[in-house]
């Protein structure tokens, strides 16, 4: 993770200032800080959900409502102790989040935000129209929280609790993002194709991050209910949901500190606008909404990343180097017998509407051989890769991998069996370091979940994963670039990062789609050397490549495709002599 070396000092400074704040500030500012704290907790969930995961939600206020109303009802009607209502509220929030998530997270593009608006409105009206929830008048008489003998009745008393919870969520969020689960969540934003091909269960990751964000909102709502000791539907409306998103966007939607900066700025701004605008305009009304609307447009045009990155840029940066040298090696899967059939494609066809991109293609790949797949652009090579790896399944035909039929399995299950791939159009997460990108490849070799990650109980496994990633990076000749962001590398090197990522999965079969494109002569030689070594270890390699010297010097067998069909196959020298091939392909090139 890239982080300022001052980050820890910032954290300490932050804690120090907050510790003295309530003692020196007037009541008004303490109240303001309380609200900023409560809003920050919700906005922090959005940083993870929207900023990091790329899933936009307008409905977080409704989740805060669930936390608040659960406590309001349980304490006032059933006399449950306020502390016990927290787990109850979180349970209800997560049940609702998981159910809503299962329905809405399948939606893509703008349908997802629209979906969140829909349930945001529904929950709001539910709060307002159920008599047992006090209708639009709400529920009063919620008891105060009590710590030991002390009742938290004043805003000043409450302050420490709110900001302690906020600090806890900040730390948990940072830990979570810097972990195996966190990488999976960060991979969602780049589209789920790559993540799935690396074995990430992306629907599950989406539900996880969605539920965590909802839980943050639920905690905030619970605190709110006991601070106000009164709830009604208004603070849990869609308007508030939009404001939460606005806070996260203004602050810097993919930064933990951005949530607090955004919540602070918007809360203070709203407060001052509500004071000044009516005086300025000589009449009362919610004029701040107009200013906020204009501001939103300005932010989206001028400072898409929000305010925090501007502050962050002023701070010196340092990349955190993980310490993993002492970690144990990850276990490796048993190698298949050299020469045994790994992959068998039989009559594989793929149709895109009227276009037949693969037309009844059959071939095998064995353990310990390099099988090259060549043919002119548009011949259907990448389509075949997608079919085999489950990224875009074939229309008909069968694919057996290690004796198991896989043509209808999702990509992540095929990856689990030991098939790993690279993409012709590189799919890296450009903002993440090389080692983090490669560690995504090792996703299936770890098992620690988000709870372990949030409380740092995953460190020894994480060290093993990072060590493995570092090993593969070194193997691919990228040791010097290990901590650079992947997006800053030249395209040829990015392809090598993709190979390292594929190798981090400890595959039996490696699919490489044009790995040598963009490499210099010496880099190509090093790559050929690496592939030979992998072959000698017993890995099967299916290789698409246009550089004929590279292919013919490396491949054990070659298959030629044209217009989706298999034109020829055999030993490299046989194929090179085949008149059909010479005419259709090699002839055209030479
Ligand atoms: P190659 O990798 O051999 O250059 P591709 O497999 O990428 O070729 O493409 C084979 C053919 O299938 C091309 O005509 C291409 O335009 C078409 N094609 C590939 N993907 C799609 C898609 N998702 N939708 C429609 N047509 C596609
Ligand atoms: Mg291709």
Coordinates of C-alpha atoms and ligand atoms in Angstrom, one line a residue:
X1 CA 0.0 0.0 0.0
X2 CA 1.1 3.5 -0.8
X3 CA 0.9 5.6 2.3
X4 CA 2.5 8.8 3.7
X5 CA 5.2 8.0 6.3
X6 CA 3.4 10.7 8.3
X7 CA 0.3 8.6 8.4
X8 CA 1.0 7.3 11.8
X9 CA 1.8 10.8 13.2
X10 CA -1.3 12.1 11.6
X11 CA -3.2 9.4 13.4
X12 CA -1.6 10.3 16.7
X13 CA -2.1 14.0 16.2
X14 CA -5.7 13.3 15.3
X15 CA -6.2 11.3 18.5
X16 CA -4.5 13.9 20.6
X17 CA -6.5 16.8 19.2
X18 CA -9.7 14.9 19.8
X19 CA -8.8 14.0 23.3
X20 CA -8.6 17.6 24.4
X21 CA -11.3 19.0 22.0
X22 CA -14.3 18.5 24.3
X23 CA -12.5 20.0 27.2
X24 CA -11.8 23.2 25.5
X25 CA -14.5 23.7 22.9
X26 CA -17.9 25.3 23.5
X27 CA -20.9 23.0 23.4
X28 CA -21.9 24.1 19.9
X29 CA -18.6 22.8 18.4
X30 CA -18.7 19.6 20.4
X31 CA -22.2 18.9 18.9
X32 CA -20.9 19.7 15.5
X33 CA -18.0 17.3 15.9
X34 CA -20.4 14.6 17.2
X35 CA -22.3 14.9 13.9
X36 CA -19.2 14.9 11.9
X37 CA -18.1 11.7 13.6
X38 CA -21.4 10.0 13.1
X39 CA -21.5 11.0 9.4
X40 CA -17.8 10.0 8.9
X41 CA -18.6 6.4 10.0
X42 CA -21.2 6.1 7.3
X43 CA -19.0 7.9 4.7
X44 CA -16.2 5.5 5.6
X45 CA -18.4 2.6 4.5
X46 CA -19.0 4.4 1.2
X47 CA -15.3 4.9 0.7
X48 CA -15.0 1.2 0.8
X49 CA -18.1 0.4 -1.2
X50 CA -18.0 3.1 -3.8
X51 CA -14.5 4.4 -3.8
X52 CA -12.7 1.1 -3.6
X53 CA -15.3 -1.4 -4.8
X54 CA -16.8 0.8 -7.4
X55 CA -20.4 0.1 -6.2
X56 CA -22.4 3.3 -5.9
X57 CA -25.1 3.4 -3.2
X58 CA -27.5 6.2 -2.4
X59 CA -29.2 4.1 0.3
X60 CA -26.8 4.1 3.2
X61 CA -29.1 6.4 5.3
X62 CA -31.6 3.6 5.3
X63 CA -29.1 1.3 6.9
X64 CA -28.4 3.9 9.6
X65 CA -32.2 3.9 10.1
X66 CA -32.2 0.2 10.7
X67 CA -29.6 0.5 13.4
X68 CA -31.4 3.4 15.0
X69 CA -34.9 2.0 14.9
X70 CA -33.9 -1.4 16.1
X71 CA -32.5 0.1 19.2
X72 CA -35.4 2.6 19.6
X73 CA -38.0 -0.2 19.5
X74 CA -36.1 -2.7 21.6
X75 CA -35.3 -0.2 24.4
X76 CA -38.6 1.6 24.6
X77 CA -41.0 -1.2 24.0
X78 CA -39.2 -4.3 25.3
X79 CA -36.9 -2.6 27.8
X80 CA -33.8 -4.2 26.4
X81 CA -30.5 -2.7 27.6
X82 CA -29.1 -0.2 25.1
X83 CA -25.8 -2.1 24.7
X84 CA -27.6 -5.3 23.8
X85 CA -29.5 -3.6 21.0
X86 CA -26.3 -2.9 19.1
X87 CA -25.7 -6.6 18.2
X88 CA -29.4 -6.9 17.5
X89 CA -29.3 -3.9 15.2
X90 CA -26.2 -5.1 13.4
X91 CA -27.8 -8.5 12.9
X92 CA -30.9 -7.0 11.4
X93 CA -28.8 -4.6 9.3
X94 CA -26.7 -7.4 7.9
X95 CA -29.7 -9.6 7.2
X96 CA -31.4 -6.8 5.2
X97 CA -28.0 -5.9 3.5
X98 CA -27.4 -9.4 2.4
X99 CA -30.9 -9.8 1.1
X100 CA -30.9 -6.5 -0.7
X101 CA -27.3 -7.1 -1.9
X102 CA -28.3 -10.5 -3.4
X103 CA -30.9 -8.7 -5.5
X104 CA -29.3 -5.4 -6.4
X105 CA -25.6 -6.2 -6.7
X106 CA -26.3 -8.3 -9.7
X107 CA -27.4 -5.1 -11.5
X108 CA -24.7 -3.5 -13.5
X109 CA -23.9 0.1 -14.5
X110 CA -26.4 2.7 -13.5
X111 CA -29.0 0.1 -12.6
X112 CA -27.2 -0.5 -9.3
X113 CA -27.4 3.2 -8.0
X114 CA -31.1 3.3 -9.2
X115 CA -31.7 0.1 -7.2
X116 CA -30.2 1.6 -4.1
X117 CA -32.4 4.7 -4.5
X118 CA -35.4 2.4 -4.8
X119 CA -34.8 0.5 -1.5
X120 CA -33.6 3.7 0.2
X121 CA -37.0 5.2 -0.5
X122 CA -38.8 2.0 0.5
X123 CA -37.1 1.7 3.9
X124 CA -37.8 5.4 4.6
X125 CA -41.5 5.0 4.0
X126 CA -41.5 1.8 6.0
X127 CA -40.1 3.7 9.0
X128 CA -42.7 6.4 8.5
X129 CA -45.8 4.3 7.9
X130 CA -45.5 1.5 10.5
X131 CA -47.5 2.6 13.6
X132 CA -45.3 0.4 15.8
X133 CA -42.4 2.6 14.7
X134 CA -44.2 5.8 15.7
X135 CA -45.0 6.8 12.1
X136 CA -43.7 10.2 11.0
X137 CA -43.7 11.4 14.6
X138 CA -41.1 8.9 15.6
X139 CA -40.1 7.3 18.9
X140 CA -39.1 9.3 21.9
X141 CA -37.8 8.4 25.3
X142 CA -34.8 6.3 24.2
X143 CA -32.7 5.7 27.2
X144 CA -29.1 7.0 27.3
X145 CA -26.1 4.8 27.0
X146 CA -24.4 4.0 30.3
X147 CA -20.7 3.1 30.8
X148 CA -20.3 1.7 34.3
X149 CA -22.1 4.2 36.5
X150 CA -21.8 7.1 34.0
X151 CA -24.8 7.9 31.9
X152 CA -23.8 9.5 28.6
X153 CA -26.4 12.3 28.6
X154 CA -24.6 15.2 27.2
X155 CA -23.0 15.7 23.8
X156 CA -19.7 16.1 25.6
X157 CA -20.0 12.7 27.2
X158 CA -20.9 11.1 24.0
X159 CA -18.1 12.7 22.0
X160 CA -15.5 10.2 23.1
X161 CA -17.6 7.2 22.3
X162 CA -18.4 8.5 18.8
X163 CA -14.9 9.3 17.9
X164 CA -13.5 6.1 19.5
X165 CA -15.9 4.1 17.3
X166 CA -14.9 6.2 14.3
X167 CA -11.2 5.5 15.0
X168 CA -12.0 1.8 15.3
X169 CA -13.7 1.8 11.9
X170 CA -10.9 3.8 10.3
X171 CA -8.3 1.2 11.6
X172 CA -10.5 -1.8 10.6
X173 CA -11.0 -0.3 7.1
X174 CA -7.3 0.3 6.6
X175 CA -6.5 -3.2 7.7
X176 CA -9.2 -4.7 5.6
X177 CA -8.0 -2.9 2.4
X178 CA -4.5 -4.1 3.0
X179 CA -5.3 -7.8 2.9
X180 CA -6.3 -10.7 0.7
X181 CA -10.0 -9.8 1.0
X182 CA -9.1 -6.1 0.4
X183 CA -7.3 -6.9 -2.8
X184 CA -10.3 -8.8 -4.0
X185 CA -12.5 -5.8 -3.2
X186 CA -10.1 -3.5 -4.9
X187 CA -10.1 -5.8 -7.9
X188 CA -13.9 -5.4 -8.3
X189 CA -13.5 -1.9 -9.7
X190 CA -11.4 -3.0 -12.7
X191 CA -14.4 -5.2 -13.7
X192 CA -14.9 -8.7 -12.4
X193 CA -13.4 -10.6 -15.4
X194 CA -9.8 -10.6 -14.1
X195 CA -10.8 -11.1 -10.5
X196 CA -12.9 -14.1 -11.4
X197 CA -10.2 -15.6 -13.5
X198 CA -7.9 -15.3 -10.5
X199 CA -10.4 -17.3 -8.4
X200 CA -12.1 -14.4 -6.6
X201 CA -15.7 -15.1 -5.9
X202 CA -16.8 -11.6 -7.0
X203 CA -20.5 -11.8 -6.1
X204 CA -19.3 -12.8 -2.6
X205 CA -16.8 -10.0 -2.4
X206 CA -19.5 -7.5 -3.4
X207 CA -21.9 -8.8 -0.7
X208 CA -19.1 -8.6 1.8
X209 CA -18.2 -5.0 1.1
X210 CA -21.8 -4.0 0.8
X211 CA -22.6 -5.6 4.2
X212 CA -19.6 -4.0 5.9
X213 CA -20.6 -0.6 4.6
X214 CA -24.2 -1.2 5.8
X215 CA -22.9 -2.3 9.2
X216 CA -20.9 0.9 9.5
X217 CA -24.1 2.8 8.8
X218 CA -26.0 0.7 11.3
X219 CA -23.5 1.5 14.1
X220 CA -23.7 5.2 13.2
X221 CA -27.5 5.0 13.4
X222 CA -27.4 3.2 16.8
X223 CA -25.1 5.9 18.2
X224 CA -27.4 8.6 16.7
X225 CA -30.5 7.1 18.4
X226 CA -28.8 7.2 21.8
X227 CA -27.3 10.6 21.3
X228 CA -30.6 12.1 20.3
X229 CA -32.7 9.7 22.4
X230 CA -35.3 10.2 19.8
X231 CA -35.8 8.9 16.2
X232 CA -38.0 9.8 13.3
X233 CA -37.7 8.9 9.6
X234 CA -36.2 12.2 8.4
X235 CA -32.5 11.6 9.1
X236 CA -32.8 8.3 7.2
X237 CA -34.3 9.6 4.0
X238 CA -32.9 9.4 0.5
X239 CA -31.9 13.1 0.8
X240 CA -29.5 12.1 3.6
X241 CA -28.4 9.1 1.6
X242 CA -27.4 11.4 -1.2
X243 CA -25.6 13.7 1.3
X244 CA -23.5 10.7 2.6
X245 CA -22.4 9.9 -0.9
X246 CA -21.6 13.6 -1.4
X247 CA -19.5 13.6 1.7
X248 CA -17.5 10.6 0.5
X249 CA -17.1 12.1 -3.0
X250 CA -16.0 15.5 -1.8
X251 CA -13.6 14.1 0.7
X252 CA -12.0 11.7 -1.7
X253 CA -14.0 8.6 -2.3
X254 CA -11.1 6.1 -2.2
X255 CA -9.3 7.4 0.8
X256 CA -10.0 6.5 4.4
X257 CA -9.2 10.1 5.6
X258 CA -11.3 11.4 2.8
X259 CA -14.4 10.2 4.6
X260 CA -13.7 12.4 7.6
X261 CA -12.6 15.4 5.6
X262 CA -15.7 15.1 3.5
X263 CA -18.1 14.7 6.4
X264 CA -16.4 17.6 8.1
X265 CA -16.5 19.9 5.1
X266 CA -20.1 19.2 4.2
X267 CA -21.4 19.4 7.8
X268 CA -19.7 22.7 8.5
X269 CA -20.6 24.1 5.1
X270 CA -24.3 23.1 5.5
X271 CA -24.4 24.6 8.9
X272 CA -23.0 28.0 7.7
X273 CA -25.1 28.0 4.6
X274 CA -28.2 27.4 6.7
X275 CA -27.2 30.4 8.8
X276 CA -26.2 32.7 6.0
X277 CA -28.3 32.1 3.0
X278 CA -31.6 33.0 4.5
X279 CA -30.1 36.2 5.8
X280 CA -28.5 37.0 2.5
X281 CA -31.6 36.2 0.5
X282 CA -34.0 37.7 3.0
X283 CA -36.2 34.6 3.1
X284 CA -36.1 31.2 4.6
X285 CA -35.9 27.9 2.7
X286 CA -33.6 25.0 2.0
X287 CA -31.3 27.0 -0.3
X288 CA -28.3 25.1 0.7
X289 CA -29.6 22.2 -1.4
X290 CA -29.0 24.4 -4.5
X291 CA -25.5 25.3 -3.4
X292 CA -24.7 21.7 -2.8
X293 CA -26.0 20.7 -6.2
X294 CA -23.7 23.3 -7.9
X295 CA -20.9 22.2 -5.7
X296 CA -21.4 18.6 -6.7
X297 CA -21.1 19.5 -10.3
X298 CA -18.0 21.5 -9.6
X299 CA -16.3 18.7 -7.7
X300 CA -17.2 16.1 -10.4
X301 CA -15.7 18.4 -13.1
X302 CA -12.7 19.9 -11.4
X303 CA -11.7 17.5 -8.6
X304 CA -13.0 14.0 -9.3
X305 CA -10.8 12.5 -6.7
X306 CA -12.0 14.8 -4.0
X307 CA -10.2 17.0 -1.5
X308 CA -8.1 14.4 0.3
X309 CA -5.7 13.5 -2.6
X310 CA -4.9 17.3 -2.8
X311 CA -3.8 17.2 0.8
X312 CA -2.1 13.9 0.4
X313 CA 0.0 15.1 -2.5
X314 CA 1.6 17.7 -0.2
X315 CA 2.7 14.9 2.1
X316 CA 5.8 12.9 1.2
X317 CA 4.9 9.4 0.0
X318 CA 6.5 6.2 0.9
X319 CA 5.5 2.7 -0.2
X320 CA 5.0 0.3 2.6
X321 CA 7.2 -2.7 2.0
X322 CA 5.7 -5.8 3.5
X323 CA 7.9 -7.8 5.8
X324 CA 7.7 -11.4 4.6
X325 CA 11.2 -12.7 4.3
X326 CA 10.8 -14.9 7.3
X327 CA 7.5 -16.3 6.1
X328 CA 7.1 -20.0 5.3
X329 CA 6.6 -21.0 1.7
X330 CA 3.0 -21.8 0.6
X331 CA 2.3 -25.4 -0.1
X332 CA 2.3 -26.3 -3.8
X333 CA -0.2 -28.5 -5.6
X334 CA 0.9 -32.0 -6.7
X335 CA 2.3 -31.8 -10.3
X336 CA 0.6 -34.0 -12.9
X337 CA 2.7 -36.6 -14.5
X338 CA 4.8 -35.1 -17.4
X339 CA 3.2 -36.1 -20.7
X340 CA -0.2 -36.7 -19.2
X341 CA -3.1 -34.9 -20.9
X342 CA -4.0 -31.8 -19.0
X343 CA -6.5 -30.1 -21.3
X344 CA -8.7 -31.6 -24.0
X345 CA -10.9 -29.4 -26.1
X346 CA -13.4 -31.3 -28.3
X347 CA -15.4 -29.6 -31.0
X348 CA -15.2 -26.3 -29.3
X349 CA -17.4 -23.7 -31.0
X350 CA -18.2 -20.1 -30.1
X351 CA -20.8 -18.0 -31.9
X352 CA -21.2 -14.2 -31.5
X353 CA -24.6 -13.8 -33.2
X354 CA -23.9 -14.8 -36.8
X355 CA -20.2 -14.8 -36.4
X356 CA -18.5 -18.1 -35.7
X357 CA -15.4 -17.2 -33.9
X358 CA -14.5 -20.8 -33.1
X359 CA -15.7 -23.5 -35.3
X360 CA -15.5 -27.1 -33.9
X361 CA -11.9 -26.9 -32.8
X362 CA -10.3 -29.9 -31.1
X363 CA -6.9 -30.1 -29.5
X364 CA -5.0 -31.3 -26.4
X365 CA -2.3 -29.8 -24.1
X366 CA -0.1 -32.1 -22.1
X367 CA 1.8 -31.5 -18.9
X368 CA 5.4 -30.4 -19.6
X369 CA 4.8 -29.1 -23.1
X370 CA 4.5 -25.8 -24.8
X371 CA 1.6 -25.8 -27.2
X372 CA 1.5 -22.7 -29.5
X373 CA -1.7 -21.4 -31.0
X374 CA -1.0 -19.2 -33.9
X375 CA -3.0 -17.6 -36.7
X376 CA -3.8 -14.2 -38.1
X377 CA -5.7 -11.5 -36.1
X378 CA -9.3 -12.4 -35.7
X379 CA -8.7 -16.1 -36.1
X380 CA -10.4 -16.8 -32.8
X381 CA -7.4 -17.5 -30.5
X382 CA -8.3 -15.2 -27.7
X383 CA -11.9 -16.4 -28.0
X384 CA -10.7 -19.9 -27.4
X385 CA -8.7 -18.8 -24.4
X386 CA -11.9 -17.2 -22.9
X387 CA -13.8 -20.4 -23.6
X388 CA -11.3 -22.7 -22.0
X389 CA -10.8 -20.5 -18.9
X390 CA -14.5 -20.0 -18.4
X391 CA -14.2 -16.2 -18.9
X392 CA -16.6 -16.4 -21.8
X393 CA -17.8 -20.0 -22.1
X394 CA -18.0 -21.8 -25.5
X395 CA -21.4 -22.1 -27.2
X396 CA -20.9 -25.8 -27.8
X397 CA -18.3 -28.5 -27.4
X398 CA -16.5 -29.9 -24.4
X399 CA -13.5 -28.9 -22.4
X400 CA -11.9 -31.4 -20.0
X401 CA -9.2 -30.2 -17.6
X402 CA -7.3 -32.7 -15.5
X403 CA -10.0 -35.3 -16.3
X404 CA -12.9 -33.1 -15.3
X405 CA -15.4 -31.5 -17.6
X406 CA -15.2 -27.7 -17.1
X407 CA -17.0 -26.1 -20.0
X408 CA -19.9 -25.0 -17.8
X409 CA -17.9 -24.1 -14.7
X410 CA -17.4 -20.4 -13.7
X411 CA -13.9 -19.1 -14.3
X412 CA -13.1 -19.1 -10.6
X413 CA -13.8 -22.8 -10.2
X414 CA -11.6 -23.6 -13.2
X415 CA -8.9 -21.4 -11.7
X416 CA -9.2 -23.5 -8.5
X417 CA -8.4 -26.6 -10.5
X418 CA -5.1 -25.2 -11.5
X419 CA -5.6 -23.3 -14.7
X420 CA -4.2 -19.7 -14.8
X421 CA -4.0 -17.2 -17.6
X422 CA -2.9 -13.8 -18.8
X423 CA -4.9 -11.4 -21.0
X424 CA -4.1 -10.1 -24.4
X425 CA -5.4 -6.7 -23.3
X426 CA -3.6 -6.4 -20.0
X427 CA -5.9 -6.4 -17.0
X428 CA -4.0 -5.0 -14.0
X429 CA -5.1 -2.6 -11.3
X430 CA -2.9 0.3 -12.4
X431 CA -3.0 2.2 -9.0
X432 CA -1.9 -0.8 -7.0
X433 CA 1.8 -1.9 -6.7
X434 CA 3.2 -4.7 -8.7
X435 CA 3.4 -7.0 -5.7
X436 CA -0.2 -6.3 -4.8
X437 CA -1.3 -7.1 -8.3
X438 CA 0.6 -10.3 -8.3
X439 CA -0.7 -11.3 -4.9
X440 CA -4.2 -11.3 -6.4
X441 CA -3.0 -14.4 -8.3
X442 CA -2.4 -16.2 -5.0
X443 CA -5.9 -15.4 -3.8
X444 CA -7.0 -19.1 -3.7
X445 CA -3.9 -20.1 -1.8
X446 CA -5.1 -18.1 1.3
X447 CA -8.3 -18.4 3.2
X448 CA -8.5 -15.7 5.8
X449 CA -11.7 -13.7 5.7
X450 CA -12.6 -10.1 6.3
X451 CA -13.0 -10.3 10.0
X452 CA -9.5 -11.7 10.4
X453 CA -8.2 -9.0 8.1
X454 CA -10.0 -6.2 9.9
X455 CA -8.4 -7.2 13.2
X456 CA -5.0 -8.1 11.7
X457 CA -5.3 -11.8 12.5
X458 CA -4.3 -12.6 9.0
X459 CA -0.7 -11.4 9.1
X460 CA 1.2 -14.7 8.9
X461 CA -0.9 -15.9 6.0
X462 CA -0.5 -12.5 4.3
X463 CA 3.3 -12.7 4.7
X464 CA 3.2 -16.0 3.0
X465 CA 1.1 -14.7 0.1
X466 CA 3.4 -11.7 -0.4
X467 CA 6.5 -13.8 -0.2
X468 CA 5.1 -16.0 -3.0
X469 CA 4.2 -12.9 -5.0
X470 CA 7.7 -11.5 -4.6
X471 CA 9.2 -14.8 -5.6
X472 CA 7.2 -14.9 -8.9
X473 CA 8.0 -11.2 -9.6
X474 CA 11.7 -12.0 -9.2
X475 CA 11.3 -15.0 -11.5
X476 CA 9.8 -12.8 -14.2
X477 CA 12.7 -10.3 -13.9
X478 CA 10.7 -7.5 -12.2
X479 CA 12.4 -7.4 -8.8
X480 CA 13.2 -3.7 -9.3
X481 CA 9.7 -2.8 -10.1
X482 CA 8.1 -4.7 -7.2
X483 CA 6.8 -1.6 -5.3
X484 CA 6.1 0.6 -8.3
X485 CA 2.5 1.1 -9.3
X486 CA 1.6 -1.4 -12.1
X487 CA 0.2 1.4 -14.3
X488 CA 3.5 3.2 -14.4
X489 CA 5.3 0.3 -16.2
X490 CA 5.7 0.1 -20.0
X491 CA 3.2 -2.3 -21.6
X492 CA 5.8 -5.1 -22.1
X493 CA 6.6 -5.2 -18.4
X494 CA 2.9 -5.1 -17.6
X495 CA 2.6 -8.3 -19.5
X496 CA 5.3 -9.8 -17.4
X497 CA 3.4 -8.7 -14.3
X498 CA 0.4 -10.6 -15.7
X499 CA 2.6 -13.7 -16.1
X500 CA 3.9 -13.4 -12.5
X501 CA 0.3 -13.0 -11.3
X502 CA -0.7 -16.2 -13.2
X503 CA 2.2 -18.1 -11.7
X504 CA 1.4 -17.0 -8.2
X505 CA -1.6 -19.3 -8.5
X506 CA 0.7 -22.3 -8.7
X507 CA -0.9 -23.5 -12.0
X508 CA -0.6 -26.8 -13.8
X509 CA -1.7 -25.2 -17.0
X510 CA -0.7 -21.7 -18.0
X511 CA -2.6 -19.8 -20.8
X512 CA -0.5 -16.9 -22.2
X513 CA -2.1 -14.6 -24.7
X514 CA 0.6 -12.7 -26.6
X515 CA 3.0 -12.5 -23.7
X516 CA 6.0 -11.3 -25.7
X517 CA 4.2 -8.4 -27.4
X518 CA 6.0 -5.2 -26.6
X519 CA 9.1 -6.9 -25.1
X520 CA 12.6 -6.1 -26.2
X521 CA 14.9 -8.7 -27.7
X522 CA 16.7 -9.5 -24.4
X523 CA 13.4 -9.5 -22.5
X524 CA 12.0 -12.0 -25.0
X525 CA 14.9 -14.3 -24.5
X526 CA 14.5 -14.1 -20.7
X527 CA 10.8 -14.9 -21.1
X528 CA 11.6 -17.9 -23.4
X529 CA 14.0 -19.1 -20.8
X530 CA 11.4 -18.8 -18.0
X531 CA 8.8 -20.7 -20.1
X532 CA 11.3 -23.5 -20.7
X533 CA 12.0 -23.8 -17.1
X534 CA 8.3 -23.9 -16.3
X535 CA 7.9 -26.6 -18.9
X536 CA 10.7 -28.6 -17.3
X537 CA 8.9 -28.3 -14.0
X538 CA 6.0 -30.1 -15.6
X539 CA 3.7 -27.2 -16.3
X540 CA 1.6 -27.3 -19.5
X541 CA 1.7 -24.0 -21.5
X542 CA -0.8 -22.9 -24.1
X543 CA 0.8 -19.9 -25.9
X544 CA -0.7 -17.4 -28.4
X545 CA 2.1 -15.4 -30.0
X546 CA 2.8 -13.6 -33.2
X547 CA 6.6 -13.6 -33.1
X548 CA 7.4 -16.7 -35.2
X549 CA 11.0 -16.9 -34.1
X550 CA 9.8 -16.9 -30.5
X551 CA 7.1 -19.5 -31.1
X552 CA 9.2 -21.9 -33.3
X553 CA 12.1 -21.8 -30.9
X554 CA 10.0 -22.7 -27.9
X555 CA 6.9 -24.7 -28.9
X556 CA 6.8 -28.5 -28.8
X557 CA 3.6 -28.5 -30.9
X558 CA 1.9 -25.8 -32.9
X559 CA -1.8 -25.4 -33.9
X560 CA -2.7 -23.0 -36.6
X561 CA -6.2 -21.3 -36.7
X562 CA -7.8 -19.3 -39.4
X563 CA -11.4 -17.9 -39.5
X564 CA -12.2 -19.8 -36.3
X565 CA -11.2 -23.2 -37.7
X566 CA -8.2 -25.4 -37.1
X567 CA -6.1 -25.2 -40.2
X568 CA -3.2 -27.5 -39.2
X569 CA -1.3 -28.8 -36.2
X570 CA 1.8 -30.7 -35.5
X571 CA 5.5 -30.3 -34.8
X572 CA 6.8 -26.7 -35.5
X573 CA 8.8 -27.8 -38.6
X574 CA 5.8 -29.8 -40.0
X575 CA 3.5 -26.8 -39.6
X576 CA 6.1 -24.5 -41.1
X577 CA 6.3 -26.7 -44.2
X578 CA 2.5 -27.2 -44.5
X579 CA 1.5 -25.5 -47.8
X580 CA -1.9 -24.5 -46.4
X581 CA -0.2 -22.7 -43.6
X582 CA 2.4 -21.1 -45.7
X583 CA -0.3 -19.7 -48.0
X584 CA -2.8 -18.6 -45.3
X585 CA -0.5 -17.3 -42.7
X586 CA 3.2 -17.5 -42.7
X587 CA 3.4 -16.6 -46.4
X588 CA 1.5 -13.4 -45.7
X589 CA 3.9 -12.5 -43.0
X590 CA 7.2 -13.3 -44.5
Ligands
LIG1 P1 -7.6 -13.4 -32.2 O1 -7.3 -13.5 -30.7 O2 -7.3 -14.7 -32.9 O3 -7.0 -12.3 -32.9 P2 -10.3 -13.1 -31.4 O4 -10.6 -14.4 -30.7 O5 -10.1 -12.0 -30.5 O6 -9.2 -13.3 -32.4 O7 -11.6 -12.8 -32.3 C1 -12.2 -13.7 -33.2 C2 -13.3 -13.1 -33.8 O8 -14.4 -13.0 -32.9 C3 -13.1 -11.7 -34.4 O9 -13.8 -11.5 -35.6 C4 -13.7 -10.8 -33.3 O10 -14.1 -9.6 -33.9 C5 -14.8 -11.6 -32.8 N1 -15.1 -11.4 -31.4 C6 -14.3 -11.6 -30.4 N2 -14.9 -11.3 -29.2 C7 -16.2 -10.9 -29.5 C8 -17.3 -10.5 -28.7 N3 -17.2 -10.4 -27.4 N4 -18.4 -10.1 -29.4 C9 -18.5 -10.2 -30.7 N5 -17.5 -10.6 -31.5 C10 -16.3 -10.9 -30.9
LIG2 MG1 -6.2 -12.2 -29.6

